[in-house]
Short mmCIF file of C-alpha atoms in Angstrom, two decimals:
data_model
loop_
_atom_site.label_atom_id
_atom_site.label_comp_id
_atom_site.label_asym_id
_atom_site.label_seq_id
_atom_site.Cartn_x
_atom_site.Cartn_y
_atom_site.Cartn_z
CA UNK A 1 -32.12 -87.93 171.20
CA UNK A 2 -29.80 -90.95 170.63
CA UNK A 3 -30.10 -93.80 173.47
CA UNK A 4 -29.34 -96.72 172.26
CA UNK A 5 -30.28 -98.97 175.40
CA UNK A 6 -29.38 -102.50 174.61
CA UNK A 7 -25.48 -101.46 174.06
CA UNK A 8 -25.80 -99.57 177.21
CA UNK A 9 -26.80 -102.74 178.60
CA UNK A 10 -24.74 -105.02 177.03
CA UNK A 11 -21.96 -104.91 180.31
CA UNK A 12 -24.74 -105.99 182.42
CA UNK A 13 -26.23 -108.78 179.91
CA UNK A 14 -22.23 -110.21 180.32
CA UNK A 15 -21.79 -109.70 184.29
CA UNK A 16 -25.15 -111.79 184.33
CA UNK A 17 -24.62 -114.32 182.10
CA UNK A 18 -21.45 -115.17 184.18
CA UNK A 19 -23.32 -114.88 187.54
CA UNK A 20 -25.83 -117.47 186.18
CA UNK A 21 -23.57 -119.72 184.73
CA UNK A 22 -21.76 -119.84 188.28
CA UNK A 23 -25.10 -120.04 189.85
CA UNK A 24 -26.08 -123.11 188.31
CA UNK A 25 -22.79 -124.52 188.25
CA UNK A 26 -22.76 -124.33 192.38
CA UNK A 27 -26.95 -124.52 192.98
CA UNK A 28 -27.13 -127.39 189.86
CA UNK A 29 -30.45 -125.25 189.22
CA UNK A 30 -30.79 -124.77 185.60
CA UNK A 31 -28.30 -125.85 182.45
CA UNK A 32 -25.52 -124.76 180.45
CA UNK A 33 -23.69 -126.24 177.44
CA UNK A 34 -21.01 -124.81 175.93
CA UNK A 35 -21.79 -125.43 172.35
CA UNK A 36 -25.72 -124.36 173.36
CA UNK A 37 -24.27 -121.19 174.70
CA UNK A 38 -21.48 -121.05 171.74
CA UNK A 39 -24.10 -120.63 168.97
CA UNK A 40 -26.33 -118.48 171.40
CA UNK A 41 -23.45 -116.10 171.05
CA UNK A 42 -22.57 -116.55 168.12
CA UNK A 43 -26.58 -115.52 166.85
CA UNK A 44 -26.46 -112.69 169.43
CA UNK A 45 -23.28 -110.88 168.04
CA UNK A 46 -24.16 -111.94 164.50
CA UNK A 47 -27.45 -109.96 164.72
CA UNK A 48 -25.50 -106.83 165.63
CA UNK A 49 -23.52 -107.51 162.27
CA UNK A 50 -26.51 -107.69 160.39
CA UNK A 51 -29.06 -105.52 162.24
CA UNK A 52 -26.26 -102.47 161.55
CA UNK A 53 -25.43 -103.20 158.34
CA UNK A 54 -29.45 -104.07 157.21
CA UNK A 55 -30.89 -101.22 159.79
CA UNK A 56 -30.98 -98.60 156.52
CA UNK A 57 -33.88 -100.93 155.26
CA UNK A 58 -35.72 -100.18 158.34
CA UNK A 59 -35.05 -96.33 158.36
CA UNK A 60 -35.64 -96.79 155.01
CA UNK A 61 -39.27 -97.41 155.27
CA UNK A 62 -39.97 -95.44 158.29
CA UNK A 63 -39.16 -91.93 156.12
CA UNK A 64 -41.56 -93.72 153.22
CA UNK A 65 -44.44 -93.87 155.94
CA UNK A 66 -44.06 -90.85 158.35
CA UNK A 67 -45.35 -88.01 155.52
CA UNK A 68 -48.48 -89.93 156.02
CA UNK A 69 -48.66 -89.53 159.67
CA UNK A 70 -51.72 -88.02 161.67
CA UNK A 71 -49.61 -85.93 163.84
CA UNK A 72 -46.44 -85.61 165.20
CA UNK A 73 -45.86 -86.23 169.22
CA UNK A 74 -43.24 -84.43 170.54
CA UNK A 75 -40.77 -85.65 172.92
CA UNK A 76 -42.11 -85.55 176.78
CA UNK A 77 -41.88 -88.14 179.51
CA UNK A 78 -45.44 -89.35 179.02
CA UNK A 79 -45.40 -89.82 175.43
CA UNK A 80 -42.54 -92.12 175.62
CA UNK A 81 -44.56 -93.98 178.19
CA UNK A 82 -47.47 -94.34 175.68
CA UNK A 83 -45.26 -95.10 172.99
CA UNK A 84 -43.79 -97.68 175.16
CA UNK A 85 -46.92 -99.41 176.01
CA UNK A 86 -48.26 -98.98 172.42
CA UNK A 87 -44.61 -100.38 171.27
CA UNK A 88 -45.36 -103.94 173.40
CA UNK A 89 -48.86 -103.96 172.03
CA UNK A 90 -47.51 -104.08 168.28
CA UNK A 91 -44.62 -106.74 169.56
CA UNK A 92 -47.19 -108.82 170.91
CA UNK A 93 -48.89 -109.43 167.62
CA UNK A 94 -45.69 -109.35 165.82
CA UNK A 95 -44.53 -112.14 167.89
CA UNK A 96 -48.02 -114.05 167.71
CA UNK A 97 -47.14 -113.73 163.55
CA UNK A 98 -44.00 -114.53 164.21
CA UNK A 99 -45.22 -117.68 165.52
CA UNK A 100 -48.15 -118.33 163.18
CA UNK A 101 -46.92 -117.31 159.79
CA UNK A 102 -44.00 -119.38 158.36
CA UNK A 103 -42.63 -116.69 156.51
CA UNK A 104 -41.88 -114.54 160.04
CA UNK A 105 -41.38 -118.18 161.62
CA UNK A 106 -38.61 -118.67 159.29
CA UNK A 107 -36.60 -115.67 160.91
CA UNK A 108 -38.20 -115.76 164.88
CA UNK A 109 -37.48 -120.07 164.99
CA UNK A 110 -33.60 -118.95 165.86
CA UNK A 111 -34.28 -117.30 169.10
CA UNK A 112 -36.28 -121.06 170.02
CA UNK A 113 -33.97 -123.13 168.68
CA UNK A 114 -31.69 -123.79 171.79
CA UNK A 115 -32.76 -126.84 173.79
CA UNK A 116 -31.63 -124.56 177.03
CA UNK A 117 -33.15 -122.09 178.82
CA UNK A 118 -30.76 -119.32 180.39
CA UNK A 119 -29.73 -116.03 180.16
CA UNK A 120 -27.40 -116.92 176.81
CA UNK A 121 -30.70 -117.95 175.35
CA UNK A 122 -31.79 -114.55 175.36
CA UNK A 123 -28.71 -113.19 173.31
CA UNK A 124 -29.58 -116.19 170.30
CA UNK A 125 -31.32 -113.51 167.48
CA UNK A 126 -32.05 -113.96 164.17
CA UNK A 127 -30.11 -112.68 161.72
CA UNK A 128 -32.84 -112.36 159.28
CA UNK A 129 -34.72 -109.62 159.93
CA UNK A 130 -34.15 -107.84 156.76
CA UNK A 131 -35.36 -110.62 154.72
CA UNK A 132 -39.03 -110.63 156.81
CA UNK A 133 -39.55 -107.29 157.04
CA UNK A 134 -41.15 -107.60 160.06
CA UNK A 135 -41.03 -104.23 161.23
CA UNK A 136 -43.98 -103.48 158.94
CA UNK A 137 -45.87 -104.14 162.35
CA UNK A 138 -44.07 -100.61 163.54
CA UNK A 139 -46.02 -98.78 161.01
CA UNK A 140 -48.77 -98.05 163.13
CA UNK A 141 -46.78 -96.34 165.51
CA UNK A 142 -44.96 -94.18 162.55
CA UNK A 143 -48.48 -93.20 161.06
CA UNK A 144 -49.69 -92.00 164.85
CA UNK A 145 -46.98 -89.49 164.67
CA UNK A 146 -44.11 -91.26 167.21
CA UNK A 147 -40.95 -90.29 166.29
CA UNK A 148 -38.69 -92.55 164.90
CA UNK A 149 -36.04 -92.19 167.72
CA UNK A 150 -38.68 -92.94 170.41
CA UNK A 151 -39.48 -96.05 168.60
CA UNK A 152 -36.23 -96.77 168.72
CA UNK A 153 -35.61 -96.49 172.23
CA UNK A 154 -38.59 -97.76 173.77
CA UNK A 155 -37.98 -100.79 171.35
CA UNK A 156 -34.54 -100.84 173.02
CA UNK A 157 -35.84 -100.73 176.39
CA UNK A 158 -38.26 -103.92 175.20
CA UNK A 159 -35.80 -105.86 174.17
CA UNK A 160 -33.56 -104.96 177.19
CA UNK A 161 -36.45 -106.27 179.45
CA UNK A 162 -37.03 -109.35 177.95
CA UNK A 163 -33.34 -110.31 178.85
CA UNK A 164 -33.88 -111.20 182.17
CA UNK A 165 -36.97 -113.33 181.64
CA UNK A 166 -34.80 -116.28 179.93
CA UNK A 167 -33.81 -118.01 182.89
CA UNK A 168 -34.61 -121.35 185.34
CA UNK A 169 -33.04 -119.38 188.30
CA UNK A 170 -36.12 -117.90 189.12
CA UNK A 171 -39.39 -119.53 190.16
CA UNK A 172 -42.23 -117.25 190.56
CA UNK A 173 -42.17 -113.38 191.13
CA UNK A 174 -44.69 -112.03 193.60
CA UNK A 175 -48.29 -112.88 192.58
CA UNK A 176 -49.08 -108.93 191.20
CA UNK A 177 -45.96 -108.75 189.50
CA UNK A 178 -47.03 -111.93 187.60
CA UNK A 179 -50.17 -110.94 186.47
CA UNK A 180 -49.39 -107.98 185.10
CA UNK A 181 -45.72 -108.14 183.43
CA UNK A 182 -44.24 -110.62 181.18
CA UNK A 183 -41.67 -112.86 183.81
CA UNK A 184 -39.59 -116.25 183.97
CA UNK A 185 -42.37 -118.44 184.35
CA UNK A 186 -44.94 -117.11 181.80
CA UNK A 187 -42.07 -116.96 179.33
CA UNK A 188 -40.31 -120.82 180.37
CA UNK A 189 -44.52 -121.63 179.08
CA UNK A 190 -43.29 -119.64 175.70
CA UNK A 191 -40.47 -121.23 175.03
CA UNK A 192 -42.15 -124.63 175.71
CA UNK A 193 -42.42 -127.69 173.18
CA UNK A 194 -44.77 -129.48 175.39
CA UNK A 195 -48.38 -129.65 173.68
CA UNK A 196 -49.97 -127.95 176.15
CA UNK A 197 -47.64 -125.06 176.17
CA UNK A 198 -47.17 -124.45 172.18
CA UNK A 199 -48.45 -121.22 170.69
CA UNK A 200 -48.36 -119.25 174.13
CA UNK A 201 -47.50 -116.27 176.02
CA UNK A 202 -45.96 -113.92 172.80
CA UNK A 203 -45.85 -110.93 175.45
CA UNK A 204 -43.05 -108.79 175.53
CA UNK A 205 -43.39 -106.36 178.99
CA UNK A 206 -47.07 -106.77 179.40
CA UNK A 207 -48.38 -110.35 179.58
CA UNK A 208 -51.91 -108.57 179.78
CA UNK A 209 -52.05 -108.86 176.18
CA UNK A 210 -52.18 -112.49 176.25
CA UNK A 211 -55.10 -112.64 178.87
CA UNK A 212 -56.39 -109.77 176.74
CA UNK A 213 -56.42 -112.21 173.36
CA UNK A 214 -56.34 -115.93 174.72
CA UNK A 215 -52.88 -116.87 174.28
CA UNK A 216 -52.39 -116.51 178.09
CA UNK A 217 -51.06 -120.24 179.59
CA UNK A 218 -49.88 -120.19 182.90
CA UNK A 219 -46.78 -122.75 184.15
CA UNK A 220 -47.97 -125.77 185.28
CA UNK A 221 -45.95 -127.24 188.38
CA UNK A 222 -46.27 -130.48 187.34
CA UNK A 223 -45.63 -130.49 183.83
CA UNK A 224 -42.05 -128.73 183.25
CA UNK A 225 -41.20 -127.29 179.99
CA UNK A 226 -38.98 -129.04 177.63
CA UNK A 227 -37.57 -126.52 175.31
CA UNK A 228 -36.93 -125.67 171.52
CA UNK A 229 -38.77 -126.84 168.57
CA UNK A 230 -41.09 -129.35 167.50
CA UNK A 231 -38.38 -130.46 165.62
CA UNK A 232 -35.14 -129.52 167.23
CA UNK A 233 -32.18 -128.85 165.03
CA UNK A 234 -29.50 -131.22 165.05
CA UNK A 235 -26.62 -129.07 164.39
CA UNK A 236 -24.70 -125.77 166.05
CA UNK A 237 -23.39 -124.47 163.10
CA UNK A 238 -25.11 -120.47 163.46
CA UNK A 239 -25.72 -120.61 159.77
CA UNK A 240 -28.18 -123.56 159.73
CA UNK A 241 -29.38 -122.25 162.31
CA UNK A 242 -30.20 -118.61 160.99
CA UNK A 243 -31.52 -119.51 157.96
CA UNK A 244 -33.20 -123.17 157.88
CA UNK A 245 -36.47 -122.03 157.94
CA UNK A 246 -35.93 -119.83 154.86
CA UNK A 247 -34.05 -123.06 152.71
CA UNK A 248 -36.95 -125.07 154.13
CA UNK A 249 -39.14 -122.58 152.15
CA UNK A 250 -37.04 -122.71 149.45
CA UNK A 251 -36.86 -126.29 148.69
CA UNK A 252 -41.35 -126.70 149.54
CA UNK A 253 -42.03 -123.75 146.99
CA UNK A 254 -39.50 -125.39 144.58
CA UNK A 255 -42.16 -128.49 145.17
CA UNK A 256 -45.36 -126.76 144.80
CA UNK A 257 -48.00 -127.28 142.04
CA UNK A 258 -50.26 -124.36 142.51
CA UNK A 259 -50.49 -120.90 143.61
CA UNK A 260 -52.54 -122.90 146.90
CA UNK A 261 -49.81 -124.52 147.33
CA UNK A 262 -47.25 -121.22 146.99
CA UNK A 263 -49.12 -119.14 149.28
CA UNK A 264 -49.19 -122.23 152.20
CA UNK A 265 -45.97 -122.80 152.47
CA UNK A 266 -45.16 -119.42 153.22
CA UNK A 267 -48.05 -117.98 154.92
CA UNK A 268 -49.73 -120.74 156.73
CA UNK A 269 -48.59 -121.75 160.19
CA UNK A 270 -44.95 -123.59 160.37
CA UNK A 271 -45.48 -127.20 159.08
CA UNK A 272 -48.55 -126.82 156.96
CA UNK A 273 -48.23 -129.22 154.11
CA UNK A 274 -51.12 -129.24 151.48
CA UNK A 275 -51.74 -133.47 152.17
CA UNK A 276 -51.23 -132.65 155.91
CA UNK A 277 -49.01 -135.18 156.01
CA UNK A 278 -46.79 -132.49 158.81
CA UNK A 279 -47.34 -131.95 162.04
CA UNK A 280 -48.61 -128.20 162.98
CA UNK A 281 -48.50 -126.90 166.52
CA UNK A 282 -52.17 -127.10 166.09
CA UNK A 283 -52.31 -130.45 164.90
CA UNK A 284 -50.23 -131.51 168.23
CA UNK A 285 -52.25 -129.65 170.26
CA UNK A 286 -55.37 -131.87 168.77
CA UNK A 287 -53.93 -135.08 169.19
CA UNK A 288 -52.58 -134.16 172.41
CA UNK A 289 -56.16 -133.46 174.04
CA UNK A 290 -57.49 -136.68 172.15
CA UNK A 291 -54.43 -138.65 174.24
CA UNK A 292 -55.77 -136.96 177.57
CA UNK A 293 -59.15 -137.61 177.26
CA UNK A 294 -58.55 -141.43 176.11
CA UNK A 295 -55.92 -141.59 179.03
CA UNK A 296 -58.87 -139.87 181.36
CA UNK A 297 -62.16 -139.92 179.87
CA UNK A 298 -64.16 -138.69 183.15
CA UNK A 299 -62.45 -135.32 183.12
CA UNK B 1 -13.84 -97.52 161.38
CA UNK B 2 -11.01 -98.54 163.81
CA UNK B 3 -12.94 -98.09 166.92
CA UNK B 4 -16.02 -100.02 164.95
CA UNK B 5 -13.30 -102.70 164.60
CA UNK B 6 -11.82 -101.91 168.06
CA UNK B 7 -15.60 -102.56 169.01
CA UNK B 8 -15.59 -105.55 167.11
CA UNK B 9 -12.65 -107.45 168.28
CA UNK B 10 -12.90 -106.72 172.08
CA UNK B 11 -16.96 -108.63 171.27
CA UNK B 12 -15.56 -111.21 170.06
CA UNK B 13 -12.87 -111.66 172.36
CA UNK B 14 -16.00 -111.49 174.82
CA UNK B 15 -17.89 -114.26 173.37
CA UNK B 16 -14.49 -116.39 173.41
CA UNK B 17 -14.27 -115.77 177.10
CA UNK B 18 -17.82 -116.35 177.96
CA UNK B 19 -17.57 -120.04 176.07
CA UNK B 20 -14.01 -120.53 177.48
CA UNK B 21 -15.37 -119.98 181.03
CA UNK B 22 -18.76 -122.08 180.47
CA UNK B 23 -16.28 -124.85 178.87
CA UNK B 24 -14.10 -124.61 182.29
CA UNK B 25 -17.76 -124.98 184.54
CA UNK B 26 -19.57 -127.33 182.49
CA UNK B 27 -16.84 -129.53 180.73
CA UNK B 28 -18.33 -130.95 177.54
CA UNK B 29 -21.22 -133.19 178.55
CA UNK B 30 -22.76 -135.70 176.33
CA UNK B 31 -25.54 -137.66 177.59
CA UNK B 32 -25.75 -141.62 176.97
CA UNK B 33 -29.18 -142.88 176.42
CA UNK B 34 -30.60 -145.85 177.63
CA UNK B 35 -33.97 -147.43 175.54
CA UNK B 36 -36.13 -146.05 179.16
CA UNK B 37 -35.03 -142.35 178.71
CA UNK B 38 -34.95 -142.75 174.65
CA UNK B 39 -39.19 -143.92 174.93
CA UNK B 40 -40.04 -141.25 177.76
CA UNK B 41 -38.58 -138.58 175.48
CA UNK B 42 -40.44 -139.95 172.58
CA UNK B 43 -43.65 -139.82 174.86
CA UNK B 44 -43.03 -136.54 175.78
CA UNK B 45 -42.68 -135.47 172.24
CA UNK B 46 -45.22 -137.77 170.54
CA UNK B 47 -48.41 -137.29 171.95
CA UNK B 48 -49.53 -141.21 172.92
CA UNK B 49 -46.36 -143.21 171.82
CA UNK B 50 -46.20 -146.25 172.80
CA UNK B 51 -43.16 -148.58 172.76
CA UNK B 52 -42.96 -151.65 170.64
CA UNK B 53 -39.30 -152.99 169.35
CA UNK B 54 -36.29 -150.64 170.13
CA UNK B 55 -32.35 -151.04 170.11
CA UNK B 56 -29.76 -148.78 171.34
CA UNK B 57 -26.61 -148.50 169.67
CA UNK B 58 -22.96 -149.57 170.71
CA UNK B 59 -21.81 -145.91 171.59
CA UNK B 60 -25.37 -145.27 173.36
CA UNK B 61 -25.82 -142.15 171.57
CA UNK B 62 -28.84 -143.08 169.89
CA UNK B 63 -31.83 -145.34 169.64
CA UNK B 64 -34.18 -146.47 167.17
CA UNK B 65 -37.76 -147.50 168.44
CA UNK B 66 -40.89 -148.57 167.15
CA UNK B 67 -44.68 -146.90 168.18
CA UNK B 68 -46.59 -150.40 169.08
CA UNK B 69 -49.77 -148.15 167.62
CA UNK B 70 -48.57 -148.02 163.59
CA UNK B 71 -45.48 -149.30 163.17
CA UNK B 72 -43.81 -146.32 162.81
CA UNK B 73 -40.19 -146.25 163.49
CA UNK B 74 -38.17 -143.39 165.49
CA UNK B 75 -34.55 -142.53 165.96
CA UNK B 76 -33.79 -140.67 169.09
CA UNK B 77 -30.04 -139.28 168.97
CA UNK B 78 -28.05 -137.16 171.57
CA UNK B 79 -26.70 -133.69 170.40
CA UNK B 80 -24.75 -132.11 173.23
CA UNK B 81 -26.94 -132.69 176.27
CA UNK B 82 -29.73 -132.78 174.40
CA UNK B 83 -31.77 -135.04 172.09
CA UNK B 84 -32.92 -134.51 168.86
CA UNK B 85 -35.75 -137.13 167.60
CA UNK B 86 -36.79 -137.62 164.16
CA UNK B 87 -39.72 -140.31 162.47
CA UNK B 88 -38.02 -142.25 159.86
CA UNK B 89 -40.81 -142.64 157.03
CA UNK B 90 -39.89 -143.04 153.57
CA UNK B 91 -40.60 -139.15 153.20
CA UNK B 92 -37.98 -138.28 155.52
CA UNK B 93 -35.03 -141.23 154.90
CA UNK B 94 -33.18 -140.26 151.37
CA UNK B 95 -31.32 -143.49 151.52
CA UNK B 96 -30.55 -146.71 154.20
CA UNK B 97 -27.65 -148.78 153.68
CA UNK B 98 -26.25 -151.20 156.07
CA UNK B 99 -22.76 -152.38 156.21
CA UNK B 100 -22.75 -155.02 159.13
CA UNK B 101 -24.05 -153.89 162.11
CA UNK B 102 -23.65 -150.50 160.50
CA UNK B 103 -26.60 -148.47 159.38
CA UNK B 104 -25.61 -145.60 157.28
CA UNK B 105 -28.91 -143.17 157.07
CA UNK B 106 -29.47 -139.95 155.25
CA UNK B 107 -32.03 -137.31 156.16
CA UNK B 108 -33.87 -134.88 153.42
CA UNK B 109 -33.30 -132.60 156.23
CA UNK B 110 -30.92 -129.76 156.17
CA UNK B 111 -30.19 -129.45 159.84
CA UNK B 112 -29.52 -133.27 159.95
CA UNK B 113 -28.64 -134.82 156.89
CA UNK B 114 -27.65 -138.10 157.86
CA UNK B 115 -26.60 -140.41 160.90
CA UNK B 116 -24.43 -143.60 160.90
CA UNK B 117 -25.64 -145.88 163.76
CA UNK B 118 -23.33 -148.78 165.01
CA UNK B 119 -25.13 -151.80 166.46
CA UNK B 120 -23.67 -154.32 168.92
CA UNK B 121 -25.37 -156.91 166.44
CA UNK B 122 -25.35 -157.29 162.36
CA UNK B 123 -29.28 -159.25 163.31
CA UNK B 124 -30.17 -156.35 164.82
CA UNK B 125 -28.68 -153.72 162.31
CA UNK B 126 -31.07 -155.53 159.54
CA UNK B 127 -34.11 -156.06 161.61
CA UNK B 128 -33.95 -152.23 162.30
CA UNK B 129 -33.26 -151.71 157.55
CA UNK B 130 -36.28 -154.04 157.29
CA UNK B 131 -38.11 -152.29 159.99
CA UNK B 132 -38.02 -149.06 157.91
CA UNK B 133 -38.53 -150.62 154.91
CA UNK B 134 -42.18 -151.11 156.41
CA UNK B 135 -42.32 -147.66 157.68
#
């Protein structure tokens, strides 16, 4: 069976984009800049480039794992719905890496790098999958016995999902829908450089997972997100903006003085220096409670 | 291969439309900055800031300010309709040269490897090169 779900989508992904930008042109609810948007784009149809012409690596090492698989599931309507669920489980943690480690940070920091949050924001992907090798995290799927189509599509369907979630337009969904799925608000928290709101919400479909593991913040009403990165990029060109991260590596490992040293800069959380001399999303977090409870001390 | 390029072209045709019709919306905004919304964006980032000494320059595009708690010194700088912020410590400023009320800076930072910030002022254009010089 071959679905492939997010080019089936990709007419609707357009019509809404437009319907959005016209929304907050005539509501003035929500941004758009056309450079912002540009590079968002730009990253979105650059990732097709690269995701066809690197997706061998990927089916690659899915033939090098399945002979070790436990079983094999067989196509049926409720085996794709366990594989789907199953599929968000392994994004969540993929994502919470993606986050954590610098070496996956280095591919995931182009999908935060846009100080905007709409629709177009969604379509900014990294183009350097290939280099990560993230999809390791799809291995336990492969070794259960899911086939590598159904991974495929319910992956599709994932991504698909998460479109709709990038955007200001909507508030809050209805209270049950909210505490179960991923939505606007729980994901404007993820895309958040405010200290409270770093290093949250990595769902995909389910936000469960992240009231499951303790990554779960919700939006606070009084405290809206500003969006992007700790430190935001100061350029459009989609190039710096793919691969940054990875020349950022580069240039520390070209620095370092011990095998310590080696193994930090690529493994340890964005911004880990060995002097601590940078600023971690930890580290803000820290000095942002000591603020509060200077600023407040009875609380 | 000519429908992949088929495919190809009418994408990228897409993208040009999308930006062409955003551009026709949104026009090109660029905010101005004034030193009030330059220091609330450096609180927001910078957990605690507090404002000592800041200037804005000519264009308004950016400001450089001062945390009254170390000395530090801060460039905040519009990009689009957005800012970017950076601390200038000797770590992260390659070089500073002035030329009149000209300060010519360069980043070690790929993303943003240098800015050239006019002042109304040549005083103020050195008290900002000796500020850093502190940094």
């Amino acid at each position: 069976m071959h679905i492939n779900p997010t080019q089936l989508a990709t007419p609707a992904f357009i019509l809404l984009v437009v319907a959005e930008m016209l929304f907050v042109r005539f509501a003035g609810r929500g941004r758009y800049e056309v450079r912002d948007m540009a590079t968002s784009l730009i990253m979105g149809f650059g990732s097709v480039i690269f995701g066809t012409v690197f997706g061998f690596i990927f089916v690659w090492f899915a033939h090098l794992v399945m002979p070790y698989r436990l079983m094999t599931v067989a196509w049926s309507i409720p085996a794709v719905a366990i594989c789907f669920v199953l599929d968000d489980l392994t994004y969540y943690w993929w994502h919470r890496s993606a986050h954590r480690i610098r070496w996956f940070w280095a591919e995931h920091v182009t999908h935060h790098s846009s100080q905007h949050y709409n629709l177009s924001t969604a379509l900014r992907q990294p183009w350097g999958g290939f280099l990560t090798i993230g999809f390791i995290y799809k291995a336990p799927l492969l070794l259960l016995g899911f086939p590598l189509g159904m991974l495929a599509l319910v992956g599709g369907i994932n991504l698909v999902y998460q479109f709709w979630i990038h955007t200001e337009v909507i508030g809050k969904m209805p209270r049950w829908f909210e505490a179960v799925m991923n939505t606007p608000s729980h994901h404007r928290v993820h895309h958040a450089t405010n200290a409270r709101y770093l290093d949250a919400n990595y769902a995909g479909v389910f936000i469960v997972w992240d009231k499951m593991f303790g990554s779960f913040v919700p939006e606070d009403e009084n405290e809206k997100p500003r969006y992007g990165i700790v430190k935001n990029l100061a350029t459009f060109n989609p190039f710096k903006v793919a691969f940054h991260e990875f020349i950022g590596i580069a240039k520390d490992l070209k620095s370092a003085r011990s095998l310590r040293e080696v193994v930090g800069y690529i493994f340890a959380p964005p911004g880990w220096s060995p002097d601590g001399s940078r600023e971690t999303s930890d580290s803000i977090k820290q000095r942002w409670a000591q603020f509060r409870s200077a600023q407040s001390p009875a609380e | 291969m000519t429908n992949q390029l088929l495919y190809l072209a009418i994408s990228l045709a897409g993208v040009a439309a999308m930006v062409g019709l955003c551009a026709f919306l949104f026009g090109r905004e660029v905010v101005k900055l004034d030193t009030r919304s330059a220091a609330a964006r450096l609180a927001a980032d910078v957990p605690g800031f507090r404002l000592g000494h800041s200037a804005l320059s000519a264009d308004t595009r950016s400001a450089m300010l001062e945390d009254a708690r170390d000395g530090s010194v801060w460039l905040v700088t519009a990009r689009g309709d957005g800012f970017v912020t950076r601390r200038l410590s000797r770590r992260d400023v390659k070089s500073a040269s002035r030329e009149g009320a000209l300060l010519n800076l360069r980043f070690s930072d790929f993303t943003f490897p240098g800015a050239a910030i006019a002042f109304h002022d040549e005083d103020v254009a050195r008290d900002w090169e000796m500020r850093m010089g502190k940094a």
